Amino acid sequence: MLNNRHLIQPDDLSISEIDEICSLAEEIILDPKLFQNVCRGKILATLFFEPSTRTRLSFEAAMLRLGGLVEGFADASYTSSSKGETLADTIRVVSSYVDIIAMRTPKEGAALLASKYSACPIINAGDGGHYHPTQTLTDLVTIRQLTGGLENHVIGFCGDLKFGRTVHSLAEAMRHYKGNKFIFISPKELTVPDYLISNILDPAGIEYEMAENLDDVIGKLDILYMTRVQKERFFNEQDYIRLKDSYILDTDRMKRAKDNMIVLHPLPRVNEISVEVDDDPRAAYFKQVKYGMYARMALIAKLTGSL
């Protein structure tokens, strides 16, 4: 049962539960009007201690489309946390008002901490460099919709793989499905963290390889997951300037890719995908945005016990 559960990291959901949420999302995609009242009378709080456009608005649109209500904040400077209120106290207060909370924070582990003090389900909408499980659900729904399933894919993760929480979360989820192989494409300075390899992929026997040159591997890929080099994750601005343009996907590179490869990106992009790629039928990142709203609708409905 998903009712009244927290979602902090992808492994909080079993494979059958992930499939259940993805299947519900696909039902909603087919006929959204059937679900427009399932959360009537329920309230979602969006607590965003870190800037966000897509994720926050996606959560809000999801709840509103389910017939529920939304309250919250997009700037922590206007909250009591700016006066020194602890996260635990903030969560105790807010969870007494609402039925479910979506929270984003720059601090790793803050969502887990919040879940220990909340009287209602907490959804982690991103905690620093750790996890972003609803982006993972978005990615899974997108892959299912566009490829027909979650097995037997060669998935290339490209860009900032060290700090990219969306990469960590998707790799952790996709390792459960048979036949998937990962190719991690990044500068040495931004390669995937050791824990992802030693604690997650190696114990599961996942086949993977490391690459520094996108051109060398793009022809092998069924899915290319691009990420931006995130300035906010760097302590040294010179390192950011040196690495930010390392990998740019353009039409010339797309010529080397399979005709049925799909390109995903959690957004926002800066210049890692040229705008000329947007017209390529393999570019799926704007479809991905809409699928994310449906994935969050399914998740909210399940965690609130509405379906």
PDB file of C-alpha atoms in Angstrom:
ATOM      1  CA  MET A   1       0.000   0.000   0.000  1.00  0.00           C
ATOM      2  CA  LEU A   2       1.282   3.439  -0.967  1.00  0.00           C
ATOM      3  CA  ASN A   3      -1.225   5.359   1.128  1.00  0.00           C
ATOM      4  CA  ASN A   4       0.486   7.703   3.631  1.00  0.00           C
ATOM      5  CA  ARG A   5       4.001   6.673   2.592  1.00  0.00           C
ATOM      6  CA  HIS A   6       6.996   9.005   2.198  1.00  0.00           C
ATOM      7  CA  LEU A   7       9.031   9.100  -1.028  1.00  0.00           C
ATOM      8  CA  ILE A   8      12.583  10.182  -0.243  1.00  0.00           C
ATOM      9  CA  GLN A   9      14.665   8.098  -2.670  1.00  0.00           C
ATOM     10  CA  PRO A  10      13.872   5.753  -5.562  1.00  0.00           C
ATOM     11  CA  ASP A  11      14.448   2.626  -3.482  1.00  0.00           C
ATOM     12  CA  ASP A  12      11.550   3.626  -1.214  1.00  0.00           C
ATOM     13  CA  LEU A  13       9.379   2.135  -3.960  1.00  0.00           C
ATOM     14  CA  SER A  14       9.468  -1.491  -5.001  1.00  0.00           C
ATOM     15  CA  ILE A  15       9.547  -2.341  -8.694  1.00  0.00           C
ATOM     16  CA  SER A  16       5.890  -3.365  -8.532  1.00  0.00           C
ATOM     17  CA  GLU A  17       5.013  -0.027  -6.892  1.00  0.00           C
ATOM     18  CA  ILE A  18       6.963   1.923  -9.518  1.00  0.00           C
ATOM     19  CA  ASP A  19       5.156  -0.003 -12.244  1.00  0.00           C
ATOM     20  CA  GLU A  20       1.834   0.680 -10.496  1.00  0.00           C
ATOM     21  CA  ILE A  21       2.484   4.436 -10.462  1.00  0.00           C
ATOM     22  CA  CYS A  22       3.700   4.448 -14.076  1.00  0.00           C
ATOM     23  CA  SER A  23       0.643   2.485 -15.187  1.00  0.00           C
ATOM     24  CA  LEU A  24      -1.679   4.912 -13.404  1.00  0.00           C
ATOM     25  CA  ALA A  25       0.145   7.827 -15.040  1.00  0.00           C
ATOM     26  CA  GLU A  26      -0.457   6.219 -18.413  1.00  0.00           C
ATOM     27  CA  GLU A  27      -4.170   5.865 -17.606  1.00  0.00           C
ATOM     28  CA  ILE A  28      -4.274   9.568 -16.734  1.00  0.00           C
ATOM     29  CA  ILE A  29      -2.489  10.437 -19.997  1.00  0.00           C
ATOM     30  CA  LEU A  30      -5.185   8.583 -21.942  1.00  0.00           C
ATOM     31  CA  ASP A  31      -8.083  10.454 -20.296  1.00  0.00           C
ATOM     32  CA  PRO A  32      -7.172  13.159 -17.735  1.00  0.00           C
ATOM     33  CA  LYS A  33     -10.808  14.184 -17.232  1.00  0.00           C
ATOM     34  CA  LEU A  34     -11.559  10.913 -15.469  1.00  0.00           C
ATOM     35  CA  PHE A  35      -9.226  11.979 -12.636  1.00  0.00           C
ATOM     36  CA  GLN A  36     -10.135  15.634 -12.216  1.00  0.00           C
ATOM     37  CA  ASN A  37     -11.882  15.180  -8.854  1.00  0.00           C
ATOM     38  CA  VAL A  38      -9.939  12.375  -7.173  1.00  0.00           C
ATOM     39  CA  CYS A  39      -8.158  14.711  -4.732  1.00  0.00           C
ATOM     40  CA  ARG A  40     -11.013  17.108  -4.084  1.00  0.00           C
ATOM     41  CA  GLY A  41     -10.698  18.418  -0.523  1.00  0.00           C
ATOM     42  CA  LYS A  42      -6.985  17.486  -0.250  1.00  0.00           C
ATOM     43  CA  ILE A  43      -4.208  20.097   0.122  1.00  0.00           C
ATOM     44  CA  LEU A  44      -0.623  19.897  -1.171  1.00  0.00           C
ATOM     45  CA  ALA A  45       2.095  22.075   0.400  1.00  0.00           C
ATOM     46  CA  THR A  46       5.038  22.969  -1.848  1.00  0.00           C
ATOM     47  CA  LEU A  47       8.017  23.872   0.358  1.00  0.00           C
ATOM     48  CA  PHE A  48      10.808  24.964  -1.964  1.00  0.00           C
ATOM     49  CA  PHE A  49      13.923  26.090  -0.101  1.00  0.00           C
ATOM     50  CA  GLU A  50      15.805  26.126  -3.451  1.00  0.00           C
ATOM     51  CA  PRO A  51      14.800  27.770  -6.759  1.00  0.00           C
ATOM     52  CA  SER A  52      12.679  25.710  -9.129  1.00  0.00           C
ATOM     53  CA  THR A  53      10.340  26.344 -12.015  1.00  0.00           C
ATOM     54  CA  ARG A  54       9.356  23.058 -13.632  1.00  0.00           C
ATOM     55  CA  THR A  55       9.276  20.841 -10.559  1.00  0.00           C
ATOM     56  CA  ARG A  56       7.280  23.240  -8.369  1.00  0.00           C
ATOM     57  CA  LEU A  57       4.794  24.196 -11.074  1.00  0.00           C
ATOM     58  CA  SER A  58       4.484  20.562 -12.128  1.00  0.00           C
ATOM     59  CA  PHE A  59       3.522  19.543  -8.584  1.00  0.00           C
ATOM     60  CA  GLU A  60       1.064  22.400  -8.334  1.00  0.00           C
ATOM     61  CA  ALA A  61      -0.486  21.680 -11.737  1.00  0.00           C
ATOM     62  CA  ALA A  62      -0.713  17.992 -10.834  1.00  0.00           C
ATOM     63  CA  MET A  63      -2.651  18.645  -7.627  1.00  0.00           C
ATOM     64  CA  LEU A  64      -4.922  21.223  -9.245  1.00  0.00           C
ATOM     65  CA  ARG A  65      -5.717  18.837 -12.116  1.00  0.00           C
ATOM     66  CA  LEU A  66      -6.679  16.229  -9.520  1.00  0.00           C
ATOM     67  CA  GLY A  67      -9.142  18.701  -8.006  1.00  0.00           C
ATOM     68  CA  GLY A  68      -7.060  19.470  -4.916  1.00  0.00           C
ATOM     69  CA  LEU A  69      -5.650  22.703  -3.492  1.00  0.00           C
ATOM     70  CA  VAL A  70      -2.097  24.034  -3.145  1.00  0.00           C
ATOM     71  CA  GLU A  71      -0.287  26.261  -0.678  1.00  0.00           C
ATOM     72  CA  GLY A  72       3.371  26.826   0.065  1.00  0.00           C
ATOM     73  CA  PHE A  73       6.343  28.973  -0.845  1.00  0.00           C
ATOM     74  CA  ALA A  74       8.971  29.277  -3.563  1.00  0.00           C
ATOM     75  CA  ASP A  75      11.390  31.445  -1.576  1.00  0.00           C
ATOM     76  CA  ALA A  76      12.531  30.408   1.889  1.00  0.00           C
ATOM     77  CA  SER A  77      13.575  33.976   2.723  1.00  0.00           C
ATOM     78  CA  TYR A  78       9.900  34.774   3.307  1.00  0.00           C
ATOM     79  CA  THR A  79       9.444  31.969   5.829  1.00  0.00           C
ATOM     80  CA  SER A  80      10.233  31.522   9.503  1.00  0.00           C
ATOM     81  CA  SER A  81      13.326  29.526   8.558  1.00  0.00           C
ATOM     82  CA  SER A  82      14.928  32.910   7.833  1.00  0.00           C
ATOM     83  CA  LYS A  83      14.346  33.702  11.522  1.00  0.00           C
ATOM     84  CA  GLY A  84      16.078  30.531  12.591  1.00  0.00           C
ATOM     85  CA  GLU A  85      13.161  28.106  12.832  1.00  0.00           C
ATOM     86  CA  THR A  86      14.370  24.526  12.500  1.00  0.00           C
ATOM     87  CA  LEU A  87      13.279  22.309   9.632  1.00  0.00           C
ATOM     88  CA  ALA A  88      11.719  19.917  12.145  1.00  0.00           C
ATOM     89  CA  ASP A  89       9.488  22.656  13.541  1.00  0.00           C
ATOM     90  CA  THR A  90       8.554  23.915  10.071  1.00  0.00           C
ATOM     91  CA  ILE A  91       7.476  20.419   9.064  1.00  0.00           C
ATOM     92  CA  ARG A  92       5.553  19.824  12.278  1.00  0.00           C
ATOM     93  CA  VAL A  93       3.594  23.028  11.649  1.00  0.00           C
ATOM     94  CA  VAL A  94       2.961  22.645   7.909  1.00  0.00           C
ATOM     95  CA  SER A  95       2.018  18.969   8.130  1.00  0.00           C
ATOM     96  CA  SER A  96      -0.722  19.875  10.566  1.00  0.00           C
ATOM     97  CA  TYR A  97      -2.369  21.971   7.841  1.00  0.00           C
ATOM     98  CA  VAL A  98      -2.090  19.799   4.730  1.00  0.00           C
ATOM     99  CA  ASP A  99      -2.452  16.257   3.405  1.00  0.00           C
ATOM    100  CA  ILE A 100       0.866  15.931   1.561  1.00  0.00           C
ATOM    101  CA  ILE A 101       4.127  17.914   1.223  1.00  0.00           C
ATOM    102  CA  ALA A 102       6.497  18.272  -1.727  1.00  0.00           C
ATOM    103  CA  MET A 103       9.821  19.682  -0.537  1.00  0.00           C
ATOM    104  CA  ARG A 104      12.997  20.804  -2.284  1.00  0.00           C
ATOM    105  CA  THR A 105      16.137  21.739  -0.382  1.00  0.00           C
ATOM    106  CA  PRO A 106      19.832  22.246  -1.198  1.00  0.00           C
ATOM    107  CA  LYS A 107      20.791  20.165   1.854  1.00  0.00           C
ATOM    108  CA  GLU A 108      21.408  16.448   1.372  1.00  0.00           C
ATOM    109  CA  GLY A 109      19.373  14.384   3.791  1.00  0.00           C
ATOM    110  CA  ALA A 110      16.924  17.164   4.671  1.00  0.00           C
ATOM    111  CA  ALA A 111      13.965  15.362   3.104  1.00  0.00           C
ATOM    112  CA  LEU A 112      14.690  12.260   5.164  1.00  0.00           C
ATOM    113  CA  LEU A 113      14.904  14.397   8.291  1.00  0.00           C
ATOM    114  CA  ALA A 114      11.595  16.062   7.419  1.00  0.00           C
ATOM    115  CA  SER A 115       9.903  12.689   7.055  1.00  0.00           C
ATOM    116  CA  LYS A 116      10.693  11.879  10.689  1.00  0.00           C
ATOM    117  CA  TYR A 117       8.660  14.863  11.916  1.00  0.00           C
ATOM    118  CA  SER A 118       5.819  14.991   9.395  1.00  0.00           C
ATOM    119  CA  ALA A 119       2.236  13.999  10.087  1.00  0.00           C
ATOM    120  CA  CYS A 120       1.605  13.528   6.368  1.00  0.00           C
ATOM    121  CA  PRO A 121       3.533  12.067   3.392  1.00  0.00           C
ATOM    122  CA  ILE A 122       6.714  13.874   2.331  1.00  0.00           C
ATOM    123  CA  ILE A 123       7.755  13.806  -1.323  1.00  0.00           C
ATOM    124  CA  ASN A 124      11.402  14.646  -1.889  1.00  0.00           C
ATOM    125  CA  ALA A 125      11.462  17.107  -4.799  1.00  0.00           C
ATOM    126  CA  GLY A 126      15.263  17.203  -4.712  1.00  0.00           C
ATOM    127  CA  ASP A 127      17.725  17.319  -1.826  1.00  0.00           C
ATOM    128  CA  GLY A 128      21.058  18.762  -2.896  1.00  0.00           C
ATOM    129  CA  GLY A 129      23.165  16.257  -4.787  1.00  0.00           C
ATOM    130  CA  HIS A 130      21.306  13.234  -3.417  1.00  0.00           C
ATOM    131  CA  TYR A 131      17.965  12.239  -4.927  1.00  0.00           C
ATOM    132  CA  HIS A 132      15.118  13.514  -7.076  1.00  0.00           C
ATOM    133  CA  PRO A 133      12.707  10.557  -7.153  1.00  0.00           C
ATOM    134  CA  THR A 134       9.805  12.279  -8.915  1.00  0.00           C
ATOM    135  CA  GLN A 135      12.119  13.225 -11.770  1.00  0.00           C
ATOM    136  CA  THR A 136      12.934   9.524 -11.892  1.00  0.00           C
ATOM    137  CA  LEU A 137       9.245   8.668 -12.157  1.00  0.00           C
ATOM    138  CA  THR A 138       8.992  11.292 -14.902  1.00  0.00           C
ATOM    139  CA  ASP A 139      11.870   9.673 -16.763  1.00  0.00           C
ATOM    140  CA  LEU A 140      10.427   6.178 -16.369  1.00  0.00           C
ATOM    141  CA  VAL A 141       7.003   7.215 -17.642  1.00  0.00           C
ATOM    142  CA  THR A 142       8.663   8.974 -20.592  1.00  0.00           C
ATOM    143  CA  ILE A 143      10.791   5.953 -21.475  1.00  0.00           C
ATOM    144  CA  ARG A 144       7.782   3.629 -21.232  1.00  0.00           C
ATOM    145  CA  GLN A 145       5.686   5.912 -23.399  1.00  0.00           C
ATOM    146  CA  LEU A 146       8.309   6.422 -26.099  1.00  0.00           C
ATOM    147  CA  THR A 147      10.049   3.031 -26.221  1.00  0.00           C
ATOM    148  CA  GLY A 148       7.373   0.637 -24.972  1.00  0.00           C
ATOM    149  CA  GLY A 149       9.204  -0.594 -21.876  1.00  0.00           C
ATOM    150  CA  LEU A 150      11.999  -0.244 -19.338  1.00  0.00           C
ATOM    151  CA  GLU A 151      14.161  -3.251 -20.246  1.00  0.00           C
ATOM    152  CA  ASN A 152      17.059  -3.885 -22.642  1.00  0.00           C
ATOM    153  CA  HIS A 153      18.198  -0.309 -23.195  1.00  0.00           C
ATOM    154  CA  VAL A 154      21.677   1.151 -23.624  1.00  0.00           C
ATOM    155  CA  ILE A 155      21.458   4.389 -21.682  1.00  0.00           C
ATOM    156  CA  GLY A 156      24.072   7.116 -21.980  1.00  0.00           C
ATOM    157  CA  PHE A 157      24.295   9.635 -19.146  1.00  0.00           C
ATOM    158  CA  CYS A 158      26.195  12.703 -20.317  1.00  0.00           C
ATOM    159  CA  GLY A 159      27.521  15.845 -18.610  1.00  0.00           C
ATOM    160  CA  ASP A 160      27.667  16.496 -14.891  1.00  0.00           C
ATOM    161  CA  LEU A 161      27.389  13.017 -13.430  1.00  0.00           C
ATOM    162  CA  LYS A 162      29.039  13.838 -10.106  1.00  0.00           C
ATOM    163  CA  PHE A 163      26.442  16.301  -8.818  1.00  0.00           C
ATOM    164  CA  GLY A 164      23.531  15.321 -11.083  1.00  0.00           C
ATOM    165  CA  ARG A 165      20.952  13.886  -8.684  1.00  0.00           C
ATOM    166  CA  THR A 166      18.637  13.021 -11.578  1.00  0.00           C
ATOM    167  CA  VAL A 167      21.339  10.762 -13.023  1.00  0.00           C
ATOM    168  CA  HIS A 168      21.910   9.014  -9.696  1.00  0.00           C
ATOM    169  CA  SER A 169      18.197   8.438  -9.174  1.00  0.00           C
ATOM    170  CA  LEU A 170      17.470   7.158 -12.692  1.00  0.00           C
ATOM    171  CA  ALA A 171      20.466   4.812 -12.701  1.00  0.00           C
ATOM    172  CA  GLU A 172      19.376   3.446  -9.330  1.00  0.00           C
ATOM    173  CA  ALA A 173      15.863   2.775 -10.652  1.00  0.00           C
ATOM    174  CA  MET A 174      16.814   1.379 -14.073  1.00  0.00           C
ATOM    175  CA  ARG A 175      19.255  -1.129 -12.601  1.00  0.00           C
ATOM    176  CA  HIS A 176      16.225  -3.158 -11.472  1.00  0.00           C
ATOM    177  CA  TYR A 177      15.064  -3.815 -15.034  1.00  0.00           C
ATOM    178  CA  LYS A 178      16.587  -6.609 -17.092  1.00  0.00           C
ATOM    179  CA  GLY A 179      19.083  -6.068 -19.852  1.00  0.00           C
ATOM    180  CA  ASN A 180      19.920  -2.405 -19.263  1.00  0.00           C
ATOM    181  CA  LYS A 181      23.481  -1.179 -19.814  1.00  0.00           C
ATOM    182  CA  PHE A 182      24.832   2.220 -18.747  1.00  0.00           C
ATOM    183  CA  ILE A 183      27.465   4.392 -20.417  1.00  0.00           C
ATOM    184  CA  PHE A 184      28.659   7.290 -18.255  1.00  0.00           C
ATOM    185  CA  ILE A 185      30.016  10.137 -20.394  1.00  0.00           C
ATOM    186  CA  SER A 186      31.757  12.941 -18.535  1.00  0.00           C
ATOM    187  CA  PRO A 187      35.053  14.673 -17.786  1.00  0.00           C
ATOM    188  CA  LYS A 188      37.055  12.906 -15.099  1.00  0.00           C
ATOM    189  CA  GLU A 189      36.250  15.750 -12.702  1.00  0.00           C
ATOM    190  CA  LEU A 190      32.515  15.110 -13.047  1.00  0.00           C
ATOM    191  CA  THR A 191      32.306  11.331 -13.204  1.00  0.00           C
ATOM    192  CA  VAL A 192      29.704   9.401 -11.215  1.00  0.00           C
ATOM    193  CA  PRO A 193      30.378   9.146  -7.473  1.00  0.00           C
ATOM    194  CA  ASP A 194      32.028   5.998  -6.175  1.00  0.00           C
ATOM    195  CA  TYR A 195      29.014   5.025  -4.034  1.00  0.00           C
ATOM    196  CA  LEU A 196      26.825   4.674  -7.114  1.00  0.00           C
ATOM    197  CA  ILE A 197      29.237   2.171  -8.593  1.00  0.00           C
ATOM    198  CA  SER A 198      30.321   0.264  -5.486  1.00  0.00           C
ATOM    199  CA  ASN A 199      27.035   0.246  -3.540  1.00  0.00           C
ATOM    200  CA  ILE A 200      24.428   0.112  -6.291  1.00  0.00           C
ATOM    201  CA  LEU A 201      25.618  -0.978  -9.730  1.00  0.00           C
ATOM    202  CA  ASP A 202      28.341  -3.503  -8.892  1.00  0.00           C
ATOM    203  CA  PRO A 203      26.230  -5.485  -6.375  1.00  0.00           C
ATOM    204  CA  ALA A 204      23.437  -5.677  -8.958  1.00  0.00           C
ATOM    205  CA  GLY A 205      25.810  -6.921 -11.661  1.00  0.00           C
ATOM    206  CA  ILE A 206      24.963  -4.034 -13.989  1.00  0.00           C
ATOM    207  CA  GLU A 207      27.064  -3.698 -17.123  1.00  0.00           C
ATOM    208  CA  TYR A 208      28.501  -0.198 -17.522  1.00  0.00           C
ATOM    209  CA  GLU A 209      31.387   1.691 -19.062  1.00  0.00           C
ATOM    210  CA  MET A 210      33.009   5.099 -18.679  1.00  0.00           C
ATOM    211  CA  ALA A 211      33.691   7.432 -21.594  1.00  0.00           C
ATOM    212  CA  GLU A 212      35.018  10.952 -21.975  1.00  0.00           C
ATOM    213  CA  ASN A 213      34.044  11.482 -25.618  1.00  0.00           C
ATOM    214  CA  LEU A 214      30.363  11.575 -26.579  1.00  0.00           C
ATOM    215  CA  ASP A 215      31.177  11.025 -30.251  1.00  0.00           C
ATOM    216  CA  ASP A 216      32.791   7.665 -29.454  1.00  0.00           C
ATOM    217  CA  VAL A 217      29.632   6.167 -27.953  1.00  0.00           C
ATOM    218  CA  ILE A 218      26.563   8.039 -29.217  1.00  0.00           C
ATOM    219  CA  GLY A 219      25.994   5.462 -31.953  1.00  0.00           C
ATOM    220  CA  LYS A 220      25.498   2.727 -29.333  1.00  0.00           C
ATOM    221  CA  LEU A 221      22.764   4.490 -27.395  1.00  0.00           C
ATOM    222  CA  ASP A 222      19.026   3.865 -27.243  1.00  0.00           C
ATOM    223  CA  ILE A 223      18.575   6.716 -24.762  1.00  0.00           C
ATOM    224  CA  LEU A 224      20.815   9.748 -24.293  1.00  0.00           C
ATOM    225  CA  TYR A 225      20.233  11.495 -20.966  1.00  0.00           C
ATOM    226  CA  MET A 226      21.852  14.930 -21.140  1.00  0.00           C
ATOM    227  CA  THR A 227      22.527  17.068 -18.063  1.00  0.00           C
ATOM    228  CA  ARG A 228      23.803  20.565 -17.574  1.00  0.00           C
ATOM    229  CA  VAL A 229      26.995  21.392 -15.750  1.00  0.00           C
ATOM    230  CA  GLN A 230      25.490  23.002 -12.659  1.00  0.00           C
ATOM    231  CA  LYS A 231      27.213  26.204 -11.602  1.00  0.00           C
ATOM    232  CA  GLU A 232      25.532  26.112  -8.188  1.00  0.00           C
ATOM    233  CA  ARG A 233      27.249  22.802  -7.349  1.00  0.00           C
ATOM    234  CA  PHE A 234      30.793  24.160  -7.823  1.00  0.00           C
ATOM    235  CA  PHE A 235      32.943  25.618  -5.093  1.00  0.00           C
ATOM    236  CA  ASN A 236      35.449  26.965  -7.628  1.00  0.00           C
ATOM    237  CA  GLU A 237      34.044  29.142 -10.430  1.00  0.00           C
ATOM    238  CA  GLN A 238      37.117  28.569 -12.592  1.00  0.00           C
ATOM    239  CA  ASP A 239      36.405  24.825 -12.611  1.00  0.00           C
ATOM    240  CA  TYR A 240      32.851  25.573 -13.746  1.00  0.00           C
ATOM    241  CA  ILE A 241      34.014  27.878 -16.557  1.00  0.00           C
ATOM    242  CA  ARG A 242      36.559  25.309 -17.714  1.00  0.00           C
ATOM    243  CA  LEU A 243      34.087  22.411 -17.846  1.00  0.00           C
ATOM    244  CA  LYS A 244      30.681  23.934 -18.657  1.00  0.00           C
ATOM    245  CA  ASP A 245      30.974  23.560 -22.442  1.00  0.00           C
ATOM    246  CA  SER A 246      32.566  20.110 -22.418  1.00  0.00           C
ATOM    247  CA  TYR A 247      29.562  18.392 -23.991  1.00  0.00           C
ATOM    248  CA  ILE A 248      27.172  20.087 -26.388  1.00  0.00           C
ATOM    249  CA  LEU A 249      24.660  18.057 -28.384  1.00  0.00           C
ATOM    250  CA  ASP A 250      24.092  19.504 -31.870  1.00  0.00           C
ATOM    251  CA  THR A 251      22.764  18.304 -35.211  1.00  0.00           C
ATOM    252  CA  ASP A 252      26.181  17.031 -36.323  1.00  0.00           C
ATOM    253  CA  ARG A 253      26.406  14.752 -33.297  1.00  0.00           C
ATOM    254  CA  MET A 254      22.811  13.628 -33.790  1.00  0.00           C
ATOM    255  CA  LYS A 255      23.772  12.338 -37.248  1.00  0.00           C
ATOM    256  CA  ARG A 256      25.909   9.690 -35.512  1.00  0.00           C
ATOM    257  CA  ALA A 257      23.009   8.466 -33.370  1.00  0.00           C
ATOM    258  CA  LYS A 258      20.466   5.731 -34.038  1.00  0.00           C
ATOM    259  CA  ASP A 259      17.310   6.755 -35.863  1.00  0.00           C
ATOM    260  CA  ASN A 260      15.199   5.680 -32.868  1.00  0.00           C
ATOM    261  CA  MET A 261      17.400   7.037 -30.074  1.00  0.00           C
ATOM    262  CA  ILE A 262      15.574   9.403 -27.735  1.00  0.00           C
ATOM    263  CA  VAL A 263      17.156  12.411 -26.045  1.00  0.00           C
ATOM    264  CA  LEU A 264      16.078  13.219 -22.482  1.00  0.00           C
ATOM    265  CA  HIS A 265      17.036  16.131 -20.228  1.00  0.00           C
ATOM    266  CA  PRO A 266      15.690  17.029 -16.760  1.00  0.00           C
ATOM    267  CA  LEU A 267      15.886  20.751 -17.649  1.00  0.00           C
ATOM    268  CA  PRO A 268      16.689  23.566 -17.369  1.00  0.00           C
ATOM    269  CA  ARG A 269      19.236  23.429 -20.144  1.00  0.00           C
ATOM    270  CA  VAL A 270      21.832  26.098 -20.691  1.00  0.00           C
ATOM    271  CA  ASN A 271      23.701  25.340 -23.906  1.00  0.00           C
ATOM    272  CA  GLU A 272      24.382  21.604 -23.613  1.00  0.00           C
ATOM    273  CA  ILE A 273      21.670  20.894 -26.208  1.00  0.00           C
ATOM    274  CA  SER A 274      21.641  23.214 -29.204  1.00  0.00           C
ATOM    275  CA  VAL A 275      18.208  24.668 -29.980  1.00  0.00           C
ATOM    276  CA  GLU A 276      18.527  23.246 -33.497  1.00  0.00           C
ATOM    277  CA  VAL A 277      18.100  19.775 -31.970  1.00  0.00           C
ATOM    278  CA  ASP A 278      14.614  20.716 -30.706  1.00  0.00           C
ATOM    279  CA  ASP A 279      13.127  20.018 -34.144  1.00  0.00           C
ATOM    280  CA  ASP A 280      14.607  16.509 -34.281  1.00  0.00           C
ATOM    281  CA  PRO A 281      11.853  13.905 -33.665  1.00  0.00           C
ATOM    282  CA  ARG A 282      14.242  12.122 -31.293  1.00  0.00           C
ATOM    283  CA  ALA A 283      14.298  15.147 -28.954  1.00  0.00           C
ATOM    284  CA  ALA A 284      11.915  14.136 -26.155  1.00  0.00           C
ATOM    285  CA  TYR A 285      12.737  16.571 -23.349  1.00  0.00           C
ATOM    286  CA  PHE A 286       9.647  18.772 -23.755  1.00  0.00           C
ATOM    287  CA  LYS A 287       7.404  15.705 -23.905  1.00  0.00           C
ATOM    288  CA  GLN A 288       9.223  14.619 -20.750  1.00  0.00           C
ATOM    289  CA  VAL A 289       8.036  17.778 -18.971  1.00  0.00           C
ATOM    290  CA  LYS A 290       4.376  16.979 -19.603  1.00  0.00           C
ATOM    291  CA  TYR A 291       4.798  13.322 -18.663  1.00  0.00           C
ATOM    292  CA  GLY A 292       6.271  14.589 -15.387  1.00  0.00           C
ATOM    293  CA  MET A 293       3.008  16.278 -14.476  1.00  0.00           C
ATOM    294  CA  TYR A 294       1.110  13.039 -15.099  1.00  0.00           C
ATOM    295  CA  ALA A 295       3.653  11.036 -13.072  1.00  0.00           C
ATOM    296  CA  ARG A 296       3.189  13.429 -10.144  1.00  0.00           C
ATOM    297  CA  MET A 297      -0.591  13.233 -10.480  1.00  0.00           C
ATOM    298  CA  ALA A 298      -0.369   9.452 -10.159  1.00  0.00           C
ATOM    299  CA  LEU A 299       2.024   9.672  -7.200  1.00  0.00           C
ATOM    300  CA  ILE A 300      -0.069  12.232  -5.295  1.00  0.00           C
ATOM    301  CA  ALA A 301      -3.232  10.188  -5.866  1.00  0.00           C
ATOM    302  CA  LYS A 302      -1.540   7.071  -4.495  1.00  0.00           C
ATOM    303  CA  LEU A 303       0.187   8.632  -1.478  1.00  0.00           C
ATOM    304  CA  THR A 304      -2.949  10.472  -0.362  1.00  0.00           C
ATOM    305  CA  GLY A 305      -5.013   7.289  -0.664  1.00  0.00           C
ATOM    306  CA  SER A 306      -7.240   8.924  -3.259  1.00  0.00           C
ATOM    307  CA  LEU A 307      -6.836   5.967  -5.645  1.00  0.00           C
TER     308      LEU A 307
END
